Amino acid sequence: MRSHRTALWIASILVYAFLYIPLIIVVVFSFNDSKLNAEWVGFTFDWYKALFNNHEMLLAARNSLIIALSASSLATLLGTMAGLAIHRYKLKVLSILAFTPVAMPEILLGVSLLLFFLQVLNMTLGMLSIIIAHTTFCIGFVAIIVRARLQGMDESIFEAARDLGATPWQTFHQITLPLIRPAIVAGALMSFTLSIDDFVITFFTKGVGEPILPIQIYTMIKVAVTPEVNAISTLLMLLTLTLILIATRFDAHALHGKSK
Amino acid sequence: MTLLEIRNITKRFGNFVAVDDINLDIKAGEFFTLLGPSGCGKTTLLRMIAGFDAPDSGEILLDGHNIIDVPPEKRPFHTVFQSYALFPHMTVADNIGFPLKMSGKSLEEINTRVASTLKEVELSQFADRYPHELSGGQKQRVAFARGLINKPRLLLLDEPLGALDEKLRENMQRELINLQAEAGVTFIYVTHAQNEALALSHRIAIMNQGRIEQIGEPSRIYNYPVNRFVADFIGKINMLDATVIKTSSSHLTLKVAGLGEVTVPARDGIKVNDRGVMAVRPEQIRMVAQTSEIADEFQFTGKIKDFFYIGDVTTYIIDLANSTRIEALLPNSLPGHAKLFEIGDPIIVSWQEQSAQFLLN
């Protein structure tokens, strides 16, 4: 028994070390007073200062924020509606169609979106095409979360609302919406984090012109992994981590059926 | 005065006929129960009255006006669900106030009426709690209060006591009767529990396979079931195969398997040679030791085969001649009565003519 437990502990520590040591190294070296990612020299904020003076990088960050905010808002709206519809109509094909983009290889999605934009819509690639592309793959995530929340609920609650005098619209905004709000927030945060660091689909749909954060980072390390890349990575990590923590808090509530 | 008329209502789910051409009149102020085994169509009928499901054919008339096309929120009926269906994101007070809010009452009126309702159902100290912080019985009371606060013409109750334990259920039955009497609201109550139906209702409709078998007052249904299904579904009853050999205006003479000729009260539409059962309730059968005298019309000797002691009464299984087996009940009216007879004791069973009846197969 005892040796089993020790073995389990060691295994867990190894798994977590494997997952997190590379991330920790990035964070540590973003504060290293040396141009080389080799040995610890001393503590400095210089790379963050350099970052905030890097015009191209700031522009990329701004673009990525705009894309992530727009795509996650659109995906939340459409994904919530999809989740409600899938739950209401209980058509298997609906749920498969909404959830497939989640499982689809990104490269495939990227190529097909590129062809769609260029050959079907005949549009110029840029911010708009990236926003549409990101919305596409985020909808499924929102729909899954919203539907999971609805599935855990007593169907008679909605009938009770109608029965007690609420019109379908009143039922929606007094009962349904407050009850699925945690799932909607979780879905929105999830979409945002997926969108802001997406590389593959962004790469296919960005065209030339506007710099986008993940692509910009990739371009920088083609030359060398500078501490400046470490710094922007650390900031991105911080943002993502915060959002994930908030999302899981909401999602835990969503899964336990308590909204307060 | 008739409040609700159900006219030729039929509802199918695919090939399955859930409700089959039902006609029913509900009187104002009545406590009416739809009783039947699961799958008999009672909940489907209730859902059509509430407006959640539309019938395939037929009419539902409220005060003589067809309400088939009226959506549930426009019908002056409220429902108490088996799962209570309280809104989990609202406090007790907001749950109870919801119907008032939906009907556009002022905030002031809502607050006063919710406060007085909370007081009536003794939940004032729980006003700010959420449903998940309440016990089953408390949730139940919130559901009743929410259903009644806006004075519906009709309260529909779908097995509302099903999720409660037995002791609590008995208390709630009493509360329900009081609640109905005080509110003066017509109740349609759906249940599969026959003792609940008997204890609560003014009238009961026994449903089976989408049809109504019998409608009547509880004692009428219990004592004069119209057929084998009703007799068997309500309470316990002894049924012995019988053939009609003679009919008169007051009596039927039956040839009962193992017992010979027995007379029972006459009933309409029975002819000589009709086959069915002679039925007698276990508690209407009397038992004495074979050495005693008894005055009842029908007496048969037998032996105690087995008995089940359940506290207030003991059920005896008795073998009569020709391997006919019947059950009889004796109340344990004194502490020493747990075992009035032993297994194997020779006894006489008897009943009065009016206790027995003939039911067609």
Coordinates of C-alpha atoms in Angstrom, one line a residue:
Chain A
M1 CA 0.0 0.0 0.0
R2 CA 2.6 2.4 1.2
S3 CA 5.0 1.8 -1.8
H4 CA 2.0 2.1 -4.2
R5 CA 1.3 5.5 -2.8
T6 CA 4.9 6.7 -3.0
A7 CA 5.1 5.5 -6.6
L8 CA 1.9 7.4 -7.4
W9 CA 3.4 10.5 -5.9
I10 CA 6.6 10.2 -7.8
A11 CA 4.7 9.6 -11.1
S12 CA 2.5 12.7 -10.5
I13 CA 5.5 14.9 -9.7
L14 CA 7.3 13.7 -12.9
V15 CA 4.2 14.5 -15.0
Y16 CA 3.8 17.9 -13.6
A17 CA 7.5 18.6 -13.9
F18 CA 7.4 17.6 -17.5
L19 CA 4.5 19.9 -18.1
Y20 CA 5.7 23.0 -16.2
I21 CA 9.5 23.1 -16.2
P22 CA 9.7 24.4 -19.8
L23 CA 7.2 27.2 -18.9
I24 CA 9.1 28.0 -15.7
I25 CA 12.4 28.3 -17.6
V26 CA 10.8 30.8 -20.0
V27 CA 9.5 32.9 -17.1
V28 CA 12.9 32.8 -15.3
F29 CA 14.9 33.7 -18.3
S30 CA 12.6 36.7 -19.1
F31 CA 14.2 38.3 -16.0
N32 CA 17.8 37.2 -16.8
D33 CA 20.3 40.0 -17.3
S34 CA 21.9 38.3 -20.3
K35 CA 21.3 38.1 -24.0
L36 CA 21.8 34.3 -24.0
N37 CA 19.4 31.8 -22.6
A38 CA 22.2 29.8 -21.1
E39 CA 23.1 30.8 -17.5
W40 CA 21.6 33.0 -14.8
V41 CA 23.5 36.3 -14.6
G42 CA 21.3 38.6 -12.7
F43 CA 17.8 40.0 -12.3
T44 CA 16.5 42.7 -14.7
F45 CA 13.3 44.2 -16.2
D46 CA 15.2 45.3 -19.3
W47 CA 13.6 42.8 -21.6
Y48 CA 10.1 44.0 -20.6
K49 CA 11.3 47.6 -21.2
A50 CA 12.6 46.6 -24.6
L51 CA 9.3 44.9 -25.3
F52 CA 7.3 47.9 -24.6
N53 CA 9.5 49.9 -26.9
N54 CA 9.1 47.4 -29.7
H55 CA 6.5 49.1 -31.9
E56 CA 5.9 46.0 -34.1
M57 CA 5.3 43.8 -31.1
L58 CA 2.9 46.2 -29.5
L59 CA 0.9 46.5 -32.8
A60 CA 0.8 42.7 -32.9
A61 CA -0.5 42.5 -29.4
R62 CA -3.1 45.1 -30.1
N63 CA -4.3 43.2 -33.2
S64 CA -4.4 39.9 -31.4
L65 CA -6.5 41.5 -28.6
I66 CA -8.9 42.9 -31.1
I67 CA -9.2 39.6 -32.9
A68 CA -9.6 37.6 -29.6
L69 CA -12.2 40.0 -28.3
S70 CA -14.3 40.1 -31.5
A71 CA -14.0 36.4 -32.2
S72 CA -14.9 35.3 -28.6
S73 CA -17.9 37.7 -28.5
L74 CA -19.2 36.4 -31.9
A75 CA -18.5 32.8 -30.9
T76 CA -20.2 33.2 -27.6
L77 CA -23.3 34.6 -29.2
L78 CA -23.5 32.0 -31.9
G79 CA -22.3 29.1 -29.7
T80 CA -24.9 29.9 -27.0
M81 CA -27.6 29.9 -29.6
A82 CA -26.2 26.6 -31.1
G83 CA -26.1 25.0 -27.6
L84 CA -29.7 26.0 -26.9
A85 CA -30.9 24.7 -30.3
I86 CA -29.0 21.4 -30.0
H87 CA -30.6 20.9 -26.5
R88 CA -34.1 21.9 -27.7
Y89 CA -34.3 20.0 -30.9
K90 CA -32.4 16.9 -29.8
L91 CA -31.2 16.3 -33.4
K92 CA -28.0 14.3 -33.4
V93 CA -26.8 15.8 -36.6
L94 CA -27.0 19.3 -35.2
S95 CA -24.7 18.4 -32.3
I96 CA -22.2 16.6 -34.6
L97 CA -22.1 19.5 -37.0
A98 CA -21.4 22.0 -34.2
F99 CA -18.8 19.9 -32.4
T100 CA -16.9 18.6 -35.4
P101 CA -14.7 21.8 -35.8
V102 CA -13.5 21.2 -32.2
A103 CA -12.0 17.8 -33.1
M104 CA -11.0 18.7 -36.7
P105 CA -7.2 19.1 -37.2
E106 CA -6.4 22.8 -37.2
I107 CA -4.3 22.5 -40.4
L108 CA -7.4 21.2 -42.2
L109 CA -9.6 23.9 -40.9
G110 CA -6.9 26.5 -41.8
V111 CA -6.6 25.3 -45.4
S112 CA -10.3 25.0 -46.0
L113 CA -11.0 28.5 -44.5
L114 CA -8.2 29.9 -46.7
L115 CA -9.8 28.4 -49.8
F116 CA -13.2 29.5 -48.7
F117 CA -12.1 33.1 -48.2
L118 CA -10.1 33.4 -51.4
Q119 CA -12.1 31.3 -53.9
V120 CA -15.7 31.4 -52.6
L121 CA -15.9 34.8 -50.9
N122 CA -13.1 36.4 -53.0
M123 CA -12.1 38.5 -50.0
T124 CA -8.8 40.1 -49.1
L125 CA -7.2 38.3 -46.2
G126 CA -6.7 40.5 -43.0
M127 CA -8.2 41.1 -39.6
L128 CA -11.7 40.3 -40.7
S129 CA -10.8 36.9 -42.2
I130 CA -8.9 36.0 -39.0
I131 CA -11.9 37.0 -36.8
I132 CA -14.3 34.9 -38.9
A133 CA -11.9 31.9 -38.8
H134 CA -11.4 32.1 -35.1
T135 CA -15.1 32.5 -34.5
T136 CA -15.6 29.3 -36.5
F137 CA -13.5 27.1 -34.3
C138 CA -14.6 28.7 -31.0
I139 CA -18.4 28.2 -31.6
G140 CA -18.2 24.5 -31.0
F141 CA -16.5 25.0 -27.6
V142 CA -19.1 27.4 -26.4
A143 CA -21.9 25.2 -27.7
I144 CA -20.5 22.2 -25.8
I145 CA -20.3 24.0 -22.5
V146 CA -23.7 25.6 -22.8
R147 CA -25.4 22.3 -23.8
A148 CA -23.7 20.5 -20.9
R149 CA -25.1 23.0 -18.5
L150 CA -28.6 22.7 -20.0
Q151 CA -28.5 18.9 -19.9
G152 CA -27.9 18.9 -16.2
M153 CA -31.0 20.9 -15.6
D154 CA -34.5 19.8 -14.7
E155 CA -36.6 20.3 -17.8
S156 CA -39.8 21.0 -15.8
I157 CA -38.2 24.3 -14.6
F158 CA -38.9 25.8 -18.0
E159 CA -42.4 24.4 -18.1
A160 CA -43.0 25.7 -14.6
A161 CA -42.1 29.2 -15.8
R162 CA -44.6 29.1 -18.7
D163 CA -47.2 27.6 -16.4
L164 CA -46.8 30.4 -13.9
G165 CA -47.4 33.0 -16.5
A166 CA -44.1 33.7 -18.3
T167 CA -44.2 34.1 -22.1
P168 CA -41.5 32.1 -24.0
W169 CA -39.3 35.3 -24.1
Q170 CA -39.8 36.0 -20.4
T171 CA -38.9 32.4 -19.7
F172 CA -35.7 32.8 -21.7
H173 CA -34.4 36.0 -20.0
Q174 CA -35.7 35.3 -16.5
I175 CA -35.0 31.6 -16.2
T176 CA -32.9 30.1 -19.0
L177 CA -30.4 33.0 -19.4
P178 CA -29.5 33.4 -15.7
L179 CA -29.2 29.6 -15.3
I180 CA -26.8 29.2 -18.3
R181 CA -24.9 32.4 -17.6
P182 CA -21.9 30.6 -15.9
A183 CA -21.6 28.4 -18.9
I184 CA -21.7 31.4 -21.3
V185 CA -19.0 33.2 -19.3
A186 CA -16.8 30.1 -19.2
G187 CA -17.3 29.6 -23.0
A188 CA -16.4 33.2 -23.7
L189 CA -13.2 33.0 -21.6
M190 CA -12.3 29.7 -23.2
S191 CA -12.8 31.2 -26.7
F192 CA -10.7 34.2 -25.8
T193 CA -7.7 32.1 -24.7
L194 CA -8.0 29.8 -27.7
S195 CA -8.1 32.8 -30.1
I196 CA -5.3 34.9 -28.7
D197 CA -2.6 32.2 -29.0
D198 CA -3.9 30.4 -32.1
F199 CA -1.1 30.0 -34.6
V200 CA -2.0 27.5 -37.3
I201 CA -5.4 28.9 -38.4
T202 CA -4.1 32.4 -38.0
F203 CA -1.1 31.6 -40.2
F204 CA -3.4 30.4 -43.0
T205 CA -5.9 33.2 -42.9
K206 CA -3.8 36.3 -42.1
G207 CA -2.5 37.2 -45.5
V208 CA 0.2 39.9 -45.5
G209 CA 0.2 43.1 -43.6
E210 CA -1.0 43.3 -40.0
P211 CA 1.3 41.6 -37.5
I212 CA -0.4 39.1 -35.2
L213 CA 1.1 38.1 -31.9
P214 CA 1.8 34.4 -32.2
I215 CA 3.1 34.8 -35.7
Q216 CA 5.2 37.8 -34.6
I217 CA 6.8 35.7 -31.8
Y218 CA 7.5 32.9 -34.3
T219 CA 9.1 35.4 -36.7
M220 CA 11.4 36.7 -33.8
I221 CA 12.7 33.3 -32.8
K222 CA 13.5 32.4 -36.4
V223 CA 16.5 34.7 -35.8
A224 CA 17.2 33.6 -32.2
V225 CA 15.3 33.0 -29.0
T226 CA 15.8 36.4 -27.4
P227 CA 14.9 37.2 -23.8
E228 CA 12.4 39.6 -25.3
V229 CA 10.4 36.6 -26.6
N230 CA 10.6 35.1 -23.1
A231 CA 9.1 38.3 -21.8
I232 CA 6.2 38.5 -24.2
S233 CA 5.6 34.7 -23.6
T234 CA 5.5 35.3 -19.9
L235 CA 2.9 38.0 -20.3
L236 CA 0.8 35.9 -22.6
M237 CA 1.0 33.0 -20.1
L238 CA -0.1 35.3 -17.3
L239 CA -3.1 36.5 -19.2
T240 CA -4.1 32.9 -20.3
L241 CA -3.6 31.5 -16.9
T242 CA -5.8 34.2 -15.3
L243 CA -8.6 33.6 -17.8
I244 CA -8.4 29.9 -17.4
L245 CA -8.6 30.2 -13.6
I246 CA -11.7 32.4 -14.0
A247 CA -13.2 30.1 -16.6
T248 CA -12.8 27.0 -14.4
R249 CA -14.4 28.8 -11.5
F250 CA -17.4 29.5 -13.6
D251 CA -17.4 26.1 -15.2
A252 CA -17.2 24.4 -11.8
H253 CA -20.4 26.3 -10.9
A254 CA -21.9 25.4 -14.2
L255 CA -21.3 21.7 -13.6
H256 CA -22.6 21.7 -10.1
G257 CA -25.9 23.3 -11.0
K258 CA -25.5 26.2 -8.7
S259 CA -25.4 29.7 -10.1
K260 CA -24.8 31.6 -7.0
Chain B
M1 CA -70.9 24.0 -11.2
T2 CA -68.7 22.6 -13.9
L3 CA -65.4 24.3 -14.2
L4 CA -63.5 22.2 -16.8
E5 CA -64.9 19.9 -19.4
I6 CA -62.7 17.4 -21.2
R7 CA -64.3 16.3 -24.4
N8 CA -63.1 13.3 -26.5
I9 CA -59.4 14.0 -25.8
T10 CA -57.0 11.7 -27.6
K11 CA -53.2 11.8 -27.6
R12 CA -50.9 9.5 -29.5
F13 CA -47.1 9.1 -29.3
G14 CA -46.3 7.3 -32.6
N15 CA -48.4 4.2 -32.5
F16 CA -48.9 4.3 -28.8
V17 CA -52.3 5.8 -27.7
A18 CA -51.5 7.5 -24.4
V19 CA -54.9 9.0 -23.9
D20 CA -57.8 7.4 -25.6
D21 CA -61.0 9.4 -26.2
I22 CA -61.5 10.6 -22.6
N23 CA -64.5 12.6 -21.3
L24 CA -64.4 14.2 -17.9
D25 CA -66.2 17.0 -16.0
I26 CA -64.4 18.7 -13.1
K27 CA -66.6 20.7 -10.7
A28 CA -65.5 24.0 -9.2
G29 CA -64.0 23.5 -5.7
E30 CA -63.4 19.8 -6.2
F31 CA -60.4 17.8 -5.2
F32 CA -60.3 15.5 -8.2
T33 CA -57.7 12.7 -8.6
L34 CA -56.5 10.8 -11.6
L35 CA -55.4 7.5 -10.3
G36 CA -53.7 4.7 -12.3
P37 CA -50.6 2.6 -12.8
S38 CA -47.6 4.2 -14.5
G39 CA -48.1 4.6 -18.2
C40 CA -51.9 4.8 -17.9
G41 CA -52.0 8.3 -19.4
K42 CA -52.8 10.3 -16.3
T43 CA -49.7 12.6 -16.6
T44 CA -50.2 13.1 -20.3
L45 CA -53.8 14.1 -19.6
L46 CA -52.6 16.6 -16.9
R47 CA -50.0 18.0 -19.3
M48 CA -52.7 18.6 -21.9
I49 CA -54.8 20.4 -19.3
A50 CA -51.8 22.6 -18.4
G51 CA -51.1 23.3 -22.0
F52 CA -47.7 21.7 -22.3
D53 CA -48.9 19.1 -24.8
A54 CA -51.6 19.5 -27.4
P55 CA -54.1 16.7 -27.9
D56 CA -54.5 15.1 -31.3
S57 CA -58.2 15.5 -31.1
G58 CA -60.9 16.7 -28.7
E59 CA -61.6 19.8 -26.7
I60 CA -60.9 21.2 -23.3
L61 CA -63.5 23.7 -22.2
L62 CA -63.0 26.2 -19.3
D63 CA -66.3 27.8 -18.4
G64 CA -67.6 26.5 -21.7
H65 CA -64.9 28.0 -23.8
N66 CA -62.4 25.8 -25.7
I67 CA -58.9 26.5 -24.5
I68 CA -57.0 24.1 -26.7
D69 CA -55.2 26.9 -28.5
V70 CA -54.4 29.0 -25.4
P71 CA -50.7 28.7 -24.4
P72 CA -49.9 27.6 -20.9
E73 CA -49.0 31.1 -19.6
K74 CA -52.4 32.3 -20.6
R75 CA -54.3 29.5 -18.9
P76 CA -55.4 30.4 -15.3
F77 CA -54.0 27.1 -14.1
H78 CA -50.8 26.4 -12.2
T79 CA -48.9 23.2 -11.8
V80 CA -47.0 21.6 -8.9
F81 CA -44.4 19.3 -10.4
Q82 CA -43.2 16.1 -8.9
S83 CA -39.6 17.5 -9.0
Y84 CA -41.0 20.8 -7.5
A85 CA -39.4 22.7 -10.4
L86 CA -38.3 25.5 -8.1
F87 CA -36.1 28.1 -9.9
P88 CA -32.6 27.3 -8.5
H89 CA -31.3 30.8 -9.0
M90 CA -34.1 32.5 -7.1
T91 CA -34.7 32.8 -3.4
V92 CA -37.8 31.3 -1.8
A93 CA -39.4 34.7 -1.8
D94 CA -38.6 35.3 -5.5
N95 CA -39.9 31.8 -6.4
I96 CA -43.2 32.4 -4.6
G97 CA -43.5 36.0 -6.1
F98 CA -42.7 34.8 -9.7
P99 CA -46.4 34.3 -10.8
L100 CA -47.3 37.7 -9.4
K101 CA -44.4 39.4 -11.2
M102 CA -45.4 37.7 -14.4
S103 CA -48.9 38.9 -14.1
G104 CA -47.6 42.5 -13.8
K105 CA -48.4 43.2 -10.1
S106 CA -46.7 46.1 -8.5
L107 CA -43.5 45.5 -6.4
E108 CA -45.3 46.6 -3.3
E109 CA -48.2 44.2 -3.8
I110 CA -45.8 41.4 -4.6
N111 CA -43.9 42.0 -1.4
T112 CA -46.9 42.1 0.8
R113 CA -48.5 39.0 -0.7
V114 CA -45.3 37.0 -0.6
A115 CA -44.8 37.9 3.0
S116 CA -48.2 36.9 4.0
T117 CA -48.0 33.6 2.0
L118 CA -44.7 32.8 3.6
K119 CA -46.3 33.3 7.0
E120 CA -49.2 31.0 6.1
V121 CA -46.9 28.1 5.0
E122 CA -44.6 28.8 8.0
L123 CA -41.5 29.6 5.8
S124 CA -41.0 33.3 6.8
Q125 CA -37.4 32.6 8.1
F126 CA -36.5 30.9 4.8
A127 CA -37.5 33.8 2.6
D128 CA -33.9 34.5 1.5
R129 CA -32.7 30.9 1.2
Y130 CA -32.1 29.2 -2.2
P131 CA -34.0 26.0 -3.1
H132 CA -30.8 23.9 -2.6
E133 CA -30.7 25.0 1.0
L134 CA -34.1 23.6 1.8
S135 CA -35.3 20.1 2.9
G136 CA -37.7 18.1 0.7
G137 CA -40.7 19.1 2.8
Q138 CA -39.8 22.8 2.7
K139 CA -39.3 22.7 -1.1
Q140 CA -42.7 21.0 -1.3
R141 CA -44.3 23.8 0.7
V142 CA -42.6 26.5 -1.5
A143 CA -44.0 24.7 -4.6
F144 CA -47.5 24.7 -3.2
A145 CA -47.3 28.4 -2.1
R146 CA -45.9 29.4 -5.6
G147 CA -48.8 27.4 -7.2
L148 CA -51.5 29.0 -5.1
I149 CA -50.3 32.6 -4.6
N150 CA -51.9 34.0 -7.8
K151 CA -55.2 32.3 -7.1
P152 CA -55.4 30.0 -10.1
R153 CA -58.8 28.6 -11.2
L154 CA -57.2 25.2 -11.1
L155 CA -54.2 23.7 -9.4
L156 CA -52.7 20.7 -11.2
L157 CA -50.6 18.4 -9.0
D158 CA -48.3 15.8 -10.6
E159 CA -47.5 13.2 -7.9
P160 CA -46.3 16.0 -5.7
L161 CA -45.7 13.8 -2.7
G162 CA -43.9 11.1 -4.6
A163 CA -40.4 12.2 -3.4
L164 CA -41.2 12.5 0.3
D165 CA -40.7 9.8 2.9
E166 CA -43.8 8.1 4.4
K167 CA -44.1 10.0 7.6
L168 CA -43.7 13.4 5.9
R169 CA -46.1 12.3 3.2
E170 CA -48.9 11.7 5.8
N171 CA -48.4 15.2 7.3
M172 CA -48.4 16.8 3.8
Q173 CA -51.6 15.0 2.9
R174 CA -53.3 16.6 5.8
E175 CA -51.8 20.0 4.9
L176 CA -53.0 19.6 1.3
I177 CA -56.6 18.9 2.4
N178 CA -56.5 22.1 4.6
L179 CA -54.8 24.1 1.9
Q180 CA -57.4 23.1 -0.7
A181 CA -60.3 23.9 1.7
E182 CA -58.8 27.3 2.6
A183 CA -57.8 28.4 -0.8
G184 CA -61.1 27.2 -2.3
V185 CA -59.1 26.3 -5.5
T186 CA -60.1 23.3 -7.6
F187 CA -57.4 20.6 -7.5
I188 CA -56.6 17.9 -10.1
Y189 CA -54.2 15.5 -8.5
V190 CA -52.3 12.8 -10.3
T191 CA -51.0 9.8 -8.4
H192 CA -50.4 6.1 -8.6
A193 CA -50.8 5.7 -4.8
Q194 CA -54.3 4.4 -4.2
N195 CA -54.2 5.2 -0.4
E196 CA -53.3 8.8 -1.2
A197 CA -56.1 9.1 -3.7
L198 CA -58.6 7.6 -1.2
A199 CA -57.5 9.9 1.6
L200 CA -57.4 13.1 -0.3
S201 CA -60.0 13.2 -3.0
H202 CA -63.6 14.1 -3.4
R203 CA -63.8 12.1 -6.6
I204 CA -61.4 9.7 -8.2
A205 CA -61.0 8.7 -11.9
I206 CA -59.3 5.3 -12.3
M207 CA -57.3 5.2 -15.5
N208 CA -55.9 2.3 -17.3
Q209 CA -54.3 2.1 -20.8
G210 CA -55.4 5.7 -21.7
R211 CA -59.0 5.2 -20.7
I212 CA -61.1 5.9 -17.6
E213 CA -62.4 2.7 -16.0
Q214 CA -64.5 4.3 -13.3
I215 CA -65.2 7.7 -11.8
G216 CA -66.7 8.2 -8.3
E217 CA -66.3 9.0 -4.7
P218 CA -63.5 7.1 -2.9
S219 CA -65.8 4.8 -0.9
R220 CA -68.0 4.2 -3.9
I221 CA -64.9 3.1 -5.9
Y222 CA -63.5 1.0 -3.1
N223 CA -66.8 -0.8 -2.3
Y224 CA -68.4 -1.0 -5.7
P225 CA -65.6 -1.4 -8.3
V226 CA -67.1 -1.8 -11.8
N227 CA -64.6 -4.4 -13.0
R228 CA -61.7 -6.6 -12.1
F229 CA -59.1 -4.0 -12.9
V230 CA -60.5 -1.4 -10.5
A231 CA -61.2 -4.0 -7.8
D232 CA -57.6 -5.2 -8.1
F233 CA -56.0 -1.8 -8.3
I234 CA -57.7 -0.3 -5.3
G235 CA -56.9 -2.1 -2.1
K236 CA -56.8 -5.9 -1.8
I237 CA -59.6 -8.2 -2.8
N238 CA -60.3 -11.9 -2.9
M239 CA -61.4 -13.1 -6.4
L240 CA -62.8 -16.5 -6.9
D241 CA -63.9 -17.8 -10.4
A242 CA -67.6 -17.8 -10.7
T243 CA -70.5 -18.4 -13.2
V244 CA -73.9 -16.8 -13.0
I245 CA -76.6 -19.5 -12.7
K246 CA -79.7 -17.4 -11.8
T247 CA -80.6 -13.7 -11.8
S248 CA -83.4 -11.8 -10.0
S249 CA -84.1 -8.2 -9.4
S250 CA -82.2 -8.2 -6.1
H251 CA -79.8 -11.2 -6.3
L252 CA -77.4 -13.0 -8.5
T253 CA -76.9 -16.7 -7.7
L254 CA -73.3 -17.7 -8.6
K255 CA -71.6 -21.1 -8.8
V256 CA -68.2 -20.4 -7.2
A257 CA -65.3 -22.7 -7.7
G258 CA -64.8 -24.7 -4.5
L259 CA -67.6 -23.0 -2.6
G260 CA -70.8 -24.1 -4.5
E261 CA -73.8 -21.8 -4.8
V262 CA -73.4 -18.2 -3.3
T263 CA -75.7 -15.3 -3.7
V264 CA -74.5 -11.7 -4.2
P265 CA -76.4 -8.4 -4.7
A266 CA -77.8 -7.9 -8.2
R267 CA -76.3 -5.6 -10.7
D268 CA -77.3 -4.3 -14.1
G269 CA -76.5 -6.0 -17.3
I270 CA -75.6 -9.4 -15.9
K271 CA -77.1 -12.5 -17.6
V272 CA -77.2 -16.2 -16.8
N273 CA -74.0 -18.0 -17.8
D274 CA -71.9 -14.8 -17.6
R275 CA -68.4 -15.8 -16.3
G276 CA -66.3 -13.7 -13.9
V277 CA -65.3 -13.6 -10.3
M278 CA -66.9 -13.3 -7.0
A279 CA -65.0 -10.7 -5.1
V280 CA -64.8 -10.0 -1.3
R281 CA -62.5 -7.6 0.5
P282 CA -60.2 -9.3 3.1
E283 CA -61.3 -7.0 5.9
Q284 CA -65.0 -7.8 5.3
I285 CA -64.3 -11.5 5.9
R286 CA -64.9 -12.7 9.4
M287 CA -63.0 -15.6 11.1
V288 CA -63.9 -17.7 14.1
A289 CA -62.7 -20.9 15.6
Q290 CA -64.7 -23.9 14.3
T291 CA -66.2 -24.4 17.8
S292 CA -67.9 -21.0 17.7
E293 CA -71.3 -19.9 16.3
I294 CA -71.5 -17.2 13.7
A295 CA -74.6 -15.6 12.1
D296 CA -73.4 -14.6 8.7
E297 CA -75.1 -15.9 5.6
F298 CA -72.1 -17.5 4.0
Q299 CA -69.8 -19.8 6.1
F300 CA -67.0 -22.0 4.9
T301 CA -64.6 -24.2 6.9
G302 CA -60.9 -23.9 6.3
K303 CA -57.4 -24.0 7.8
I304 CA -54.9 -21.3 8.5
K305 CA -52.1 -21.7 6.0
D306 CA -50.0 -18.7 6.9
F307 CA -50.2 -15.2 8.5
F308 CA -48.4 -11.9 8.2
Y309 CA -48.2 -9.6 11.2
I310 CA -47.9 -6.0 10.2
G311 CA -48.6 -4.2 13.4
D312 CA -52.1 -2.7 13.2
V313 CA -53.6 -5.8 11.4
T314 CA -52.7 -9.4 10.8
T315 CA -53.3 -10.9 7.3
Y316 CA -54.3 -14.6 7.4
I317 CA -54.0 -16.9 4.4
I318 CA -56.7 -19.5 4.6
D319 CA -57.1 -22.7 2.6
L320 CA -60.8 -23.6 2.1
A321 CA -62.0 -26.9 0.8
N322 CA -61.1 -27.8 -2.8
S323 CA -57.8 -25.9 -2.5
T324 CA -59.5 -22.5 -2.8
R325 CA -57.4 -19.9 -1.1
I326 CA -58.5 -16.6 0.4
E327 CA -57.1 -13.8 2.5
A328 CA -58.7 -12.3 5.6
L329 CA -57.7 -9.4 7.8
L330 CA -58.1 -9.1 11.6
P331 CA -57.4 -5.9 13.4
N332 CA -55.1 -6.3 16.4
S333 CA -57.3 -4.4 18.8
L334 CA -55.5 -5.7 21.9
P335 CA -51.7 -6.1 22.5
G336 CA -52.2 -9.9 22.8
H337 CA -53.8 -10.1 19.3
A338 CA -50.7 -10.6 17.3
K339 CA -51.5 -14.2 16.9
L340 CA -55.2 -15.0 17.3
F341 CA -54.8 -18.1 15.3
E342 CA -51.9 -20.5 14.7
I343 CA -50.9 -22.1 11.4
G344 CA -53.0 -25.2 10.9
D345 CA -55.9 -24.0 13.2
P346 CA -59.3 -25.1 11.8
I347 CA -61.6 -22.1 11.4
I348 CA -64.8 -20.8 9.9
V349 CA -64.7 -17.9 7.5
S350 CA -67.9 -16.0 6.7
W351 CA -69.2 -12.8 5.1
Q352 CA -72.5 -11.0 4.7
E353 CA -74.2 -11.1 1.4
Q354 CA -73.7 -7.4 0.7
S355 CA -69.9 -7.8 1.1
A356 CA -69.6 -10.0 -1.9
Q357 CA -70.0 -9.0 -5.6
F358 CA -69.8 -10.4 -9.0
L359 CA -67.3 -8.8 -11.5
L360 CA -67.2 -9.7 -15.1
N361 CA -64.0 -11.0 -16.6

